[in-house]
Coordinates of C-alpha atoms and ligand atoms in Angstrom, one line a residue:
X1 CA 100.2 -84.3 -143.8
X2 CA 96.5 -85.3 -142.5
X3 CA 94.8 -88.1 -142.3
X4 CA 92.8 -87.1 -145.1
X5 CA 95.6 -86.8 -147.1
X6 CA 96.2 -90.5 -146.7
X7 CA 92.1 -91.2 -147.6
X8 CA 92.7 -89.2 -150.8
X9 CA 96.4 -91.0 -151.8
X10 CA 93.8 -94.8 -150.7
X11 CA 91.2 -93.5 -153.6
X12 CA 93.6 -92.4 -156.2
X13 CA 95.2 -95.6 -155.9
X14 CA 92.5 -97.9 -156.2
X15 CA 91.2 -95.8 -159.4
X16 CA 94.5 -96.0 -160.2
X17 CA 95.0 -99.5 -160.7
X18 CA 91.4 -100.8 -161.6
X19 CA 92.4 -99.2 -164.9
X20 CA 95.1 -102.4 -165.2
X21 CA 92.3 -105.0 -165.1
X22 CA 91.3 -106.2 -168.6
X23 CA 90.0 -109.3 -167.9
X24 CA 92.3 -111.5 -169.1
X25 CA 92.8 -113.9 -166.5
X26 CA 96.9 -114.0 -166.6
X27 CA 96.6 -110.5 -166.6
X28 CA 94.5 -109.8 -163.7
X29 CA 96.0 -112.5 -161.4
X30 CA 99.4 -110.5 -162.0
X31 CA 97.5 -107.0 -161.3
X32 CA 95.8 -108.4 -158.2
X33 CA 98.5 -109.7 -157.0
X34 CA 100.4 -106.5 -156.6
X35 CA 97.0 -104.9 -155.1
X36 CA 96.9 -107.5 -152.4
X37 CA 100.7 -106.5 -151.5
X38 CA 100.2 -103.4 -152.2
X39 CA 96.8 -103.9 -148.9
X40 CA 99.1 -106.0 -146.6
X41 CA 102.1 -103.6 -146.8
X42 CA 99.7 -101.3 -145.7
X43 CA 99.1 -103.4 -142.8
X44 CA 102.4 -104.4 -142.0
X45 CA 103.8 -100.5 -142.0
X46 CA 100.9 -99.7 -139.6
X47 CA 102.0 -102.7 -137.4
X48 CA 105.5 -101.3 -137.2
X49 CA 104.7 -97.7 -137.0
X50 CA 102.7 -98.8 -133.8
X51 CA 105.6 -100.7 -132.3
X52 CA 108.2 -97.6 -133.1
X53 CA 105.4 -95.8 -131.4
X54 CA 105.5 -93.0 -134.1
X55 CA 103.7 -89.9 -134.2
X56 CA 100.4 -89.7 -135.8
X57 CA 101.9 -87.7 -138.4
X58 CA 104.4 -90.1 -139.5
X59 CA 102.3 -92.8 -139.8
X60 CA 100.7 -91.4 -142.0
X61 CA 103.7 -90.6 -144.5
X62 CA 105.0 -94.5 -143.6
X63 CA 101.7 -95.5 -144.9
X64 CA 101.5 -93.7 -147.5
X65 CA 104.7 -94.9 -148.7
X66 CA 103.4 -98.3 -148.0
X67 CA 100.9 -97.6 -150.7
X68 CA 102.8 -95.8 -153.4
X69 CA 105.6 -98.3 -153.1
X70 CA 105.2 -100.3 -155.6
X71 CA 103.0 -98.0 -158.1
X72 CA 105.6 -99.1 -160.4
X73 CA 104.2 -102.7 -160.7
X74 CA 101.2 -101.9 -163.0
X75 CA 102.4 -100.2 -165.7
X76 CA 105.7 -102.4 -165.7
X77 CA 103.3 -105.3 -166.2
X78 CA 101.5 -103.6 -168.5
X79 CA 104.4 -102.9 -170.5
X80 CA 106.1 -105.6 -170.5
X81 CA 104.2 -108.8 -168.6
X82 CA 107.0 -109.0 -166.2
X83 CA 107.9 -108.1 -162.6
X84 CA 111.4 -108.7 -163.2
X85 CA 113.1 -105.0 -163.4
X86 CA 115.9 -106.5 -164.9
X87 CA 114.2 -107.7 -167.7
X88 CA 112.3 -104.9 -168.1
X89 CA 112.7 -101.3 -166.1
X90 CA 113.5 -100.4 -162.7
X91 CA 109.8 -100.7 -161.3
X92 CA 110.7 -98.1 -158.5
X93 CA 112.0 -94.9 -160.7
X94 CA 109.1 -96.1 -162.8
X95 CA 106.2 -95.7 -159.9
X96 CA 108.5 -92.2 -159.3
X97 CA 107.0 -91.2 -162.9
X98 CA 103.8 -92.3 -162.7
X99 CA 103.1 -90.3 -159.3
X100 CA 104.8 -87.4 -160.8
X101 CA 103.0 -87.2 -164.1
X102 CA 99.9 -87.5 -162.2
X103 CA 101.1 -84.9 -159.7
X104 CA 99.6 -86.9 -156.6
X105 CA 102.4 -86.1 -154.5
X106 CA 102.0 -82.4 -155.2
X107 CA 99.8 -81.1 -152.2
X108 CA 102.2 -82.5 -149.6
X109 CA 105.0 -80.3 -147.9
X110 CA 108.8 -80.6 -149.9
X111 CA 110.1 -82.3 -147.0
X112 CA 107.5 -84.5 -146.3
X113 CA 107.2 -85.4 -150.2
X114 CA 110.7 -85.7 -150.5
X115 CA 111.0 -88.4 -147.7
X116 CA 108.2 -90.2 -149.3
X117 CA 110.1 -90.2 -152.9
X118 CA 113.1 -91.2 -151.2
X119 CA 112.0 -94.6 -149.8
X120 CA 110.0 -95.6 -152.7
X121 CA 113.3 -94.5 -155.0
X122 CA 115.3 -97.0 -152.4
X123 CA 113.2 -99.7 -150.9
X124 CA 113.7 -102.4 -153.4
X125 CA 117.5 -101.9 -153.9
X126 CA 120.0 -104.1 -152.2
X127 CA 121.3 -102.1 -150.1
X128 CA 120.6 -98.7 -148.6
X129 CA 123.2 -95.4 -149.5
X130 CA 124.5 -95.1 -145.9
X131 CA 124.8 -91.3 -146.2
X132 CA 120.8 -90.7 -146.3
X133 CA 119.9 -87.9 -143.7
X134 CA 118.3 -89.8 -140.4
X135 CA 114.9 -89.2 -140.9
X136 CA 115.1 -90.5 -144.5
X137 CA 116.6 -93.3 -143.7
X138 CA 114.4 -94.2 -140.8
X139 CA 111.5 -94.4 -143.7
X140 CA 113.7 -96.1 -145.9
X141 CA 114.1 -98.9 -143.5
X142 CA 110.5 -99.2 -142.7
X143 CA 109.3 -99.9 -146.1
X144 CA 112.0 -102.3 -146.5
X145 CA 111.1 -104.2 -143.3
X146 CA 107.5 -104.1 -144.1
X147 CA 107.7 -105.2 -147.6
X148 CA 109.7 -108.0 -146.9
X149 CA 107.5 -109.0 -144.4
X150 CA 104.7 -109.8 -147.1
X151 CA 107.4 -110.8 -149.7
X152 CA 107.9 -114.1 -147.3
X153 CA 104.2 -114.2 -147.7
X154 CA 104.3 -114.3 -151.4
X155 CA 107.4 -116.3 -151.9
X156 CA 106.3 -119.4 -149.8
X157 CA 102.9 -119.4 -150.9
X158 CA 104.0 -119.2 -154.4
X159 CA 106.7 -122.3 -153.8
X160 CA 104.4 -124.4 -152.0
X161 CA 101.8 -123.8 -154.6
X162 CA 105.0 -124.7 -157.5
X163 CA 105.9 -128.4 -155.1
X164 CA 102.3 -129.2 -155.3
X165 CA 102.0 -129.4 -159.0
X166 CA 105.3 -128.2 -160.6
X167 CA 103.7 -128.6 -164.4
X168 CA 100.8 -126.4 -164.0
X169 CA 102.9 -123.3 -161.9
X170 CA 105.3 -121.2 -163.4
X171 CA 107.4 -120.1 -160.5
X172 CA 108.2 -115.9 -161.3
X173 CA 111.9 -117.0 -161.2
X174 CA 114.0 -117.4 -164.4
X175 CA 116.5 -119.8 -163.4
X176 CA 116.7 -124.3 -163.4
X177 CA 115.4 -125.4 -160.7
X178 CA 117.8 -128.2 -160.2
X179 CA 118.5 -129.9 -156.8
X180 CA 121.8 -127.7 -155.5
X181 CA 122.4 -125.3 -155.0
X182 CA 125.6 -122.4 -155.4
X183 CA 127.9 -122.9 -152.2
X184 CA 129.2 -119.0 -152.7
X185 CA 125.0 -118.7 -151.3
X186 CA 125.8 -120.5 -148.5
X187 CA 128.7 -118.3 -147.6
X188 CA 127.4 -115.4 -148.1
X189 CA 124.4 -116.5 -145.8
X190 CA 126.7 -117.3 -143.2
X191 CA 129.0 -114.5 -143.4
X192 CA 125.8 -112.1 -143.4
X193 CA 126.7 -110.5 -147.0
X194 CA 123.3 -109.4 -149.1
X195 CA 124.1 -110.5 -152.6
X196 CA 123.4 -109.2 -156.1
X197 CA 120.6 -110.9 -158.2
X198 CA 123.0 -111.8 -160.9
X199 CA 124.9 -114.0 -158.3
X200 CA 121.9 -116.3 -158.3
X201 CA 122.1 -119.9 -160.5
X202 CA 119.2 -121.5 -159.1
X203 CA 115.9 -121.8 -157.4
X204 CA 117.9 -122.5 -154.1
X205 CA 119.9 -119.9 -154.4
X206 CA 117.1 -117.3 -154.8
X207 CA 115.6 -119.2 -151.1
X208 CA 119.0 -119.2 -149.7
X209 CA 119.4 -115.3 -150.4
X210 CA 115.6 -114.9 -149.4
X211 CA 116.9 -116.2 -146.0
X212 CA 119.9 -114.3 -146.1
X213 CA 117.4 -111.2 -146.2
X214 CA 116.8 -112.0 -142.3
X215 CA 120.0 -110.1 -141.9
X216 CA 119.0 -106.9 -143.8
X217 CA 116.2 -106.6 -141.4
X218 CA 116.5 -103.7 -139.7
X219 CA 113.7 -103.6 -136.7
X220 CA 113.2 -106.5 -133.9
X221 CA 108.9 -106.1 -134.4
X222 CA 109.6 -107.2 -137.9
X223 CA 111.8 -110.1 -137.0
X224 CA 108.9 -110.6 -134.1
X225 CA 106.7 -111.2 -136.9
X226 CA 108.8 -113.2 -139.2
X227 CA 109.6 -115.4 -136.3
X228 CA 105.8 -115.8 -135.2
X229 CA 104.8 -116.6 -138.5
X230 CA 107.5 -119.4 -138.7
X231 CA 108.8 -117.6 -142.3
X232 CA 112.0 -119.0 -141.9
X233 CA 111.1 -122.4 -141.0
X234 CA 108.9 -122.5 -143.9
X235 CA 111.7 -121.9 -146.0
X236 CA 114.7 -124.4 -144.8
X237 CA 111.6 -127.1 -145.4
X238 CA 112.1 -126.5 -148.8
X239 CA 115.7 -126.7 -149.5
X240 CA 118.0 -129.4 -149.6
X241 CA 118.4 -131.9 -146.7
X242 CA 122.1 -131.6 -146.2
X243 CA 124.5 -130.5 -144.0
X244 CA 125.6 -127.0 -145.4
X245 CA 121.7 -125.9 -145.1
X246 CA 121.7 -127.2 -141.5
X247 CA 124.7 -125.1 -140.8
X248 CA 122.4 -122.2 -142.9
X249 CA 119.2 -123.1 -140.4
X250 CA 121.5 -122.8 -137.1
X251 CA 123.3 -119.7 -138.3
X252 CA 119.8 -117.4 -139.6
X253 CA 117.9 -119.1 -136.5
X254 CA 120.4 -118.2 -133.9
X255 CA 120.6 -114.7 -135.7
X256 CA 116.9 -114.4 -135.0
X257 CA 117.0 -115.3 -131.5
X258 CA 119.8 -113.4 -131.0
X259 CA 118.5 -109.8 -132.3
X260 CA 114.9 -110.9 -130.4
X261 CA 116.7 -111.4 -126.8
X262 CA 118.6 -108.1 -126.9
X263 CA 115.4 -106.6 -128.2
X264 CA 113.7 -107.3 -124.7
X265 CA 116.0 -105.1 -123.0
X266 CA 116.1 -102.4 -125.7
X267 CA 113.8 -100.0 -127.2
X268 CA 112.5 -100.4 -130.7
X269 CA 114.5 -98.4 -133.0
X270 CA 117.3 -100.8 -134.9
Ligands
LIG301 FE1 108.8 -103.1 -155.0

């Protein structure tokens, strides 16, 4: 592809989604917070491409996965006024449709469109098909590392904004959130095992899998960036004060440090 390929996906997407903005204030907080993502994605998969040093040409296709990513978000909201798939549709397959029906993919090369398809299709599921051809996968785990980059974002602004006045913010999960937490979390943390969102009882144990996630991280630059932005730290503030999340701090944190020092010595690929 060309660079001003990439130009051409940036203007189809902002048309795109200014459609989704009614003015109804619920409504357009939801829509603008998926365009925000949607913008530091962008800026996270340009961050990474530059420390895999990848060509020019694959930038491009990382970032325009970046932006196409979650195309699914808008009309899922629309539909239904949730971002929960499993309340709703699987947002991915459902941004899959909308850039099909409005054939945006279409002036790209098969192979270059099918990589792009591929990591959209993928990048929100828990775990990756380990049979994907290399170069599929390699753009698989790049919009997995960058999203989750801005996901820690999200999350902790969102649960500071929910301890500051609990009354007045509706947190986007659907579970109590009572002071424990599941222990089965913890182990799974500790063991390194990603878990399925139906495992989750509480509020905890959506942070505890959030900080299981630094396991599924596939590129030392992103855990760079995780660790600089002190994502992790952020997080153990806000769970329980107890020895089993200690154990959950040490584990994660040496798990950082670990992956970090052998980094030094390594190039970047995972
Ligand atoms: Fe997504």
């Amino acid at each position: 592809m060309d660079k001003r390929q990439l130009q051409g996906f940036r203007r189809w997407f902002t048309r795109y989604v200014k459609e989704f903005y009614t003015g109804q204030p619920r409504n357009d907080a939801h829509i603008r917070l998926k365009q925000v993502h949607t913008n530091k994605v962008c800026q996270e998969m340009r961050y990474l491409a530059g420390g895999l040093s990848l060509s020019e040409n694959d930038g491009w296709i990382a970032e325009t996965i970046a932006l196409f990513h979650d195309t699914g978000r808008f009309e899922q909201y629309r539909r239904y006024q949730t971002f929960m798939d499993a309340r709703s549709e699987n947002h991915s397959l459902l941004g899959l449709q909308v850039l099909s029906e409005h054939r945006v993919l279409d002036p790209l090369i098969p192979e270059e469109r099918q990589i792009i398809e591929t990591a959209i299709h993928h990048h929100g599921q828990k775990d990756l098909p380990e049979d994907l051809p290399c170069r599929q996968a390699l753009f698989c785990k790049l919009i997995r590392d960058a999203d989750k980059i801005d996901i820690y974002r999200v999350i902790l602004k969102n649960y500071r904004e929910y301890e500051k006045c609990p009354e007045g913010f509706v947190l986007d999960v659907p579970l109590p959130d009572s002071p424990g937490y599941n222990p089965d979390m913890v182990q799974a943390v500790l063991e390194g095992r990603t878990v399925s969102y139906s495992d989750l009882q509480t509020v905890n144990d959506v942070k505890l899998m959030q900080l299981g996630w630094i396991q599924d991280i596939n590129f030392p630059a992103t855990l760079e960036r995780i660790h600089k932005r002190g994502y992790v730290r952020q997080l153990l503030s806000l769970l329980p004060d107890d020895e089993n999340i200690s154990w959950v701090g040490e584990h994660v944190n040496r798990y950082l440090r670990n992956r970090l020092s052998q980094a030094m010595n390594q190039p970047q690929r995972s």
